[in-house]
Short mmCIF file of C-alpha atoms in Angstrom, two decimals:
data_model
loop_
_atom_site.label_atom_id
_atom_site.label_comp_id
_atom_site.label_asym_id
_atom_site.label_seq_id
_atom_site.Cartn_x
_atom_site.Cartn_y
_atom_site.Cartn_z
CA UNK A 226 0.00 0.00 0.00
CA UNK A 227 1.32 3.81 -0.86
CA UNK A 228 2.50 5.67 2.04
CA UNK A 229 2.77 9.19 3.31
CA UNK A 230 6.57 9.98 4.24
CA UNK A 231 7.60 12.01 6.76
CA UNK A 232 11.45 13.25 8.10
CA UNK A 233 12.55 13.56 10.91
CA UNK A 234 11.17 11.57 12.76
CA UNK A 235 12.14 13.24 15.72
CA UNK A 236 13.78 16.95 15.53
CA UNK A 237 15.02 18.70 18.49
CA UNK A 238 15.00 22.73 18.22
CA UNK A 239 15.83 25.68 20.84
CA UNK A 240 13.07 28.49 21.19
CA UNK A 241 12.86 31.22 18.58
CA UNK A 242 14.42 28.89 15.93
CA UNK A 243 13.23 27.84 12.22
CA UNK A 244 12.00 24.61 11.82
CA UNK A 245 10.83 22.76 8.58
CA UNK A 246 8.95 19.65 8.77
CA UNK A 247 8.70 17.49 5.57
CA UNK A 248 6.22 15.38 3.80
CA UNK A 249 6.05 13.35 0.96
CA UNK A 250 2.65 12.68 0.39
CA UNK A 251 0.89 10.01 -2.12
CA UNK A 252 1.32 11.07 -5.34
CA UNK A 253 -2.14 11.18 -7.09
CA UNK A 254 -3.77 12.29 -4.16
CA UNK A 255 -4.84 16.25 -3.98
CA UNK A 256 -5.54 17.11 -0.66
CA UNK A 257 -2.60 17.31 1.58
CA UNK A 258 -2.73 18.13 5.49
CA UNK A 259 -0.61 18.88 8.30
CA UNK A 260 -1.99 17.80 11.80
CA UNK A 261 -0.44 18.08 15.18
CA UNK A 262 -1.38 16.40 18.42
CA UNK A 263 0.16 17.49 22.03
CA UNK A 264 1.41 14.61 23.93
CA UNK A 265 -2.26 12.86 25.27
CA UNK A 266 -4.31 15.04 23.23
CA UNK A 267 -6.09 14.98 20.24
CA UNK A 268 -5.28 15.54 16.93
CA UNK A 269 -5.81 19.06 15.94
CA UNK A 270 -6.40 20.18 12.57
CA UNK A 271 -3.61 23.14 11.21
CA UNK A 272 -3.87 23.36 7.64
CA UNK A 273 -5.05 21.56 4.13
CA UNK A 274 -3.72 22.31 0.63
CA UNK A 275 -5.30 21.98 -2.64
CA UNK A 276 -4.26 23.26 -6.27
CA UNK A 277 -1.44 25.08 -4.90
CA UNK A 278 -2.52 26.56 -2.35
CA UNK A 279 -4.43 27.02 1.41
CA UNK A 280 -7.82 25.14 1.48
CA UNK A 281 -8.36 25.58 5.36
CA UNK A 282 -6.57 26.62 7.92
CA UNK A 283 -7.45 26.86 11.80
CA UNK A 284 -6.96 29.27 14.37
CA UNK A 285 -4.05 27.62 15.14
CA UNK A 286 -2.26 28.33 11.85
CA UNK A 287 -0.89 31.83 12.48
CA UNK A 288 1.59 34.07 10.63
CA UNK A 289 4.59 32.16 12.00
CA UNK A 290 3.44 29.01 10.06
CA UNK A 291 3.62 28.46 6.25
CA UNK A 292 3.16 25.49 3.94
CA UNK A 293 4.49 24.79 0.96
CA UNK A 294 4.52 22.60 -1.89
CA UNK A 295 8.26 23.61 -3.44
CA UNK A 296 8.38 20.75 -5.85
CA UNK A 297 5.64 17.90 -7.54
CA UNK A 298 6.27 15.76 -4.60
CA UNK A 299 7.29 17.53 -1.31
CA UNK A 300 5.06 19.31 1.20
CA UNK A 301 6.65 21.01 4.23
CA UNK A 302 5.51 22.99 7.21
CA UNK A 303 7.64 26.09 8.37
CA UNK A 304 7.55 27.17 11.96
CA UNK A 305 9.63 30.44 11.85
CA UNK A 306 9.88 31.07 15.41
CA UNK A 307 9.41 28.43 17.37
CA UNK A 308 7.60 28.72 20.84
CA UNK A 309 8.07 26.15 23.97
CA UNK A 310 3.83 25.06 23.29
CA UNK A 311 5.04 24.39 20.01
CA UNK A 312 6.33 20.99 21.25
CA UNK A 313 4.11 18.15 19.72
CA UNK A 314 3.93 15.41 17.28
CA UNK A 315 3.21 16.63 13.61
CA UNK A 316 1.25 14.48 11.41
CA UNK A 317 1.21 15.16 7.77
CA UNK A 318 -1.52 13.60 5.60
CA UNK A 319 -2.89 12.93 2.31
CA UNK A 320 -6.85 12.14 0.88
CA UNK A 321 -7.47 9.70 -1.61
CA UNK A 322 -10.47 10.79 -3.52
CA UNK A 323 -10.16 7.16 -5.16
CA UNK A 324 -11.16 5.06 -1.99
CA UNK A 325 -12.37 7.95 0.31
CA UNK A 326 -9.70 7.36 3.26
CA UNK A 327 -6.92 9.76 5.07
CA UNK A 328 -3.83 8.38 4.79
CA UNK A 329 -1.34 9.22 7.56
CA UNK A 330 2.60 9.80 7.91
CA UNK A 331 4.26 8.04 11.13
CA UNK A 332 4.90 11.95 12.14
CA UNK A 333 7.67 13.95 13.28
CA UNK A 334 8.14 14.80 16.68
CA UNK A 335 8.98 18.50 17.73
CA UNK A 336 10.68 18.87 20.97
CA UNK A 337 11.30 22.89 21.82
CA UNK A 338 13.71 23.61 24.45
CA UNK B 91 -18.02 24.96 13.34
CA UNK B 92 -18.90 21.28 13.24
CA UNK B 93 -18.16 19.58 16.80
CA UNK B 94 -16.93 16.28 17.18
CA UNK B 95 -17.62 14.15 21.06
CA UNK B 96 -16.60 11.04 21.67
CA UNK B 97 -17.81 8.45 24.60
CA UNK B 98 -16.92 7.28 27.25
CA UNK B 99 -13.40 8.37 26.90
CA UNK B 100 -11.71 5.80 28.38
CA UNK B 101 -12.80 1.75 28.24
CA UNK B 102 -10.94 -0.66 30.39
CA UNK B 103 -12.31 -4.14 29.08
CA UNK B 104 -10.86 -8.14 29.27
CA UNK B 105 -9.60 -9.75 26.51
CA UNK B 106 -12.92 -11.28 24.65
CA UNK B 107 -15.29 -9.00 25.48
CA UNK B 108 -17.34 -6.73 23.12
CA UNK B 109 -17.21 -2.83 23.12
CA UNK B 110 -19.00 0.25 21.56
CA UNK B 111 -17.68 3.49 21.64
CA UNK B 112 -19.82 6.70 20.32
CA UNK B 113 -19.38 9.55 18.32
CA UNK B 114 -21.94 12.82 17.95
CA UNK B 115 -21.55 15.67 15.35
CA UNK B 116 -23.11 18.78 15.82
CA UNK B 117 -23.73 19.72 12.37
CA UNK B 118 -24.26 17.32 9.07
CA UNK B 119 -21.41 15.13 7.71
CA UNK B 120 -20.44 14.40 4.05
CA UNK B 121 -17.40 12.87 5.52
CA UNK B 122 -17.17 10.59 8.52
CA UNK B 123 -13.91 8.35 9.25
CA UNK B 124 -12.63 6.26 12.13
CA UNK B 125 -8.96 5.95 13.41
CA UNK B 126 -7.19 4.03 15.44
CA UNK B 127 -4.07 5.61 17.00
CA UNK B 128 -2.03 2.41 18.40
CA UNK B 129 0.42 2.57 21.33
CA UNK B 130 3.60 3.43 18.53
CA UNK B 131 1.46 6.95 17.70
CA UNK B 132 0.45 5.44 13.94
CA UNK B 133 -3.26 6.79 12.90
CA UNK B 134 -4.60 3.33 10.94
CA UNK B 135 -7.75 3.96 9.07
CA UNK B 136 -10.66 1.91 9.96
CA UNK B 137 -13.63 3.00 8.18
CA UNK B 138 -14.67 5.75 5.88
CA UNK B 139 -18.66 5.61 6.56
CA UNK B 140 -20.62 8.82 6.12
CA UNK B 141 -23.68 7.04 6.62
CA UNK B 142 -24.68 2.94 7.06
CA UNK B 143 -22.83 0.24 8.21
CA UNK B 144 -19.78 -1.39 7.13
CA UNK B 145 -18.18 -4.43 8.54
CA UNK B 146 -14.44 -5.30 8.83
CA UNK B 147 -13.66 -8.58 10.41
CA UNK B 148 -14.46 -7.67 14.17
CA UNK B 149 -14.98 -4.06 13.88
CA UNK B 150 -17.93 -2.92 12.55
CA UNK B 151 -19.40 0.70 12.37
CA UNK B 152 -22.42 1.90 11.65
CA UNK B 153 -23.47 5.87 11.23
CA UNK B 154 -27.12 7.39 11.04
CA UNK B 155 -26.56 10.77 9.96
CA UNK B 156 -29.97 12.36 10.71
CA UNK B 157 -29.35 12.08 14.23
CA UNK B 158 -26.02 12.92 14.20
CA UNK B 159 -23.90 9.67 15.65
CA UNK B 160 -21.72 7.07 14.46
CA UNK B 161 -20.70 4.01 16.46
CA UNK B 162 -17.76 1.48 16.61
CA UNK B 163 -18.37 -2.04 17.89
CA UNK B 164 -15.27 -4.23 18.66
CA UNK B 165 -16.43 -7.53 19.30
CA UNK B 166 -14.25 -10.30 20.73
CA UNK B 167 -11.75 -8.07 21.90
CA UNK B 168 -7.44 -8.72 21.94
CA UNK B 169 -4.78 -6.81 23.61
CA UNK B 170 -4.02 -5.50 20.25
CA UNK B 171 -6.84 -3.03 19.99
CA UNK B 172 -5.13 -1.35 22.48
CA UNK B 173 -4.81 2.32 21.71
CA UNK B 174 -6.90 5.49 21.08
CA UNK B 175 -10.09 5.41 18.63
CA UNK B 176 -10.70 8.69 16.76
CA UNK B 177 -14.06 9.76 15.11
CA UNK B 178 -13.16 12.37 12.37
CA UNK B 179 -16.13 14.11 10.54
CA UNK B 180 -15.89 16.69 7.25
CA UNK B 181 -18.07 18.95 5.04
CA UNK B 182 -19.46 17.82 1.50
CA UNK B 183 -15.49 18.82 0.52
CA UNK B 184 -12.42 17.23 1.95
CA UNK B 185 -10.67 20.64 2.97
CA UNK B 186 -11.19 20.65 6.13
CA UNK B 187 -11.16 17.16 8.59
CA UNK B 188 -11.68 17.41 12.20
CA UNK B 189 -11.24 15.33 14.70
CA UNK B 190 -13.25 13.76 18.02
CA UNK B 191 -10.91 13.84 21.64
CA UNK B 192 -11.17 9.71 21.35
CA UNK B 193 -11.72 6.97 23.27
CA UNK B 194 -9.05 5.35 25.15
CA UNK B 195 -9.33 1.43 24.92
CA UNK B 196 -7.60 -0.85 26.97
CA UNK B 197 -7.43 -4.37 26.54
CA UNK B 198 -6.42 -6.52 29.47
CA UNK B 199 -5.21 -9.79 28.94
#
């Protein structure tokens, strides 16, 4: 079965740094999302792409986050200043219009010191 | 926006025994997925069922989407559906797919 890609796996950062998260999602699939869930929480809902460009994004999703999709297969979040509440897991996904299911990255887990 | 709740949120069963865990919407659903999240942190999806039933082996679901619920029924539980169950519910597009707080299963052996 495809799979959604995701590196690191784990990524370490100090507070007020850059961080890019990266994705390779399925490639016929045209939704792409980035998720993040804080240790024993759910999973909240950041951002979806389509065509190019922002679908949805949340309230969560401020200025200091970006997405973008630099080449045909790559999709990566920016956090440009990261922020101790920052730290959580960060799930990238992609929808398969095809058999109507979310497929899911293992995630990368963001640790801000 | 559309709100997701899931019950109970935490089940503490034996191994064997059968188990239904709940999810309400607050607003209609085009789009209506379950997840399980297993102890590693990997989201697996179950079901994609917007309205019906659908059977997988054990798990079954079944969602009635004029009143606004879905369920999940485990029967003959193992140790390995261990983890946390997610209801996720969407609009008539797929931009935007939210997520219940879960249900917390725990299988002893």
């Amino acid at each position: 079965e495809p799979e959604v890609t995701q590196t690191p796996s784990h990524q370490v950062t100090q507070m007020g740094q850059e961080v890019i998260l990266r994705c390779v999602p399925i490639s016929n699939h045209l939704y792409f999302y980035w998720y993040r869930q804080i240790l024993g929480q759910k999973v909240e809902f950041l951002v979806s792409f389509y065509n190019n460009e922002i679908s949805e994004k949340s309230e969560i999703f401020d200025d200091q986050f970006s997405v973008e999709r630099p080449d045909g297969s790559n999709f990566t979040l920016k956090i440009r200043s990261t922020k101790l509440e920052d730290s959580a897991m960060y799930f990238c996904a992609s929808w398969d219009t095809t058999n109507v299911k979310l497929f899911f990255g293992s995630g990368t887990q963001l640790s801000v010191l | 926006g559309i709100q997701v709740e899931q019950s109970p949120p935490d089940l503490i069963l034996q191994e064997g025994a059968n188990s239904t865990l709940r999810c309400n919407f607050s607003d209609s659903v085009n789009n209506l997925q379950w997840f399980h999240q297993n102890p590693w942190g990997q989201l697996i999806n179950l079901f994609y069922i917007p309205s019906g039933t659908k059977q997988n082996g054990r798990l079954s679901a079944t969602t009635v989407a004029t009143e606004r619920y879905s369920l999940l029924y485990i029967s003959s539980s193992q140790t390995t559906d261990s983890g946390v169950y997610f209801c996720a519910v969407g609009g008539s597009s797929a931009s935007k797919i939210i997520f219940g707080s879960g249900t917390r299963l725990s299988i002893r052996p």
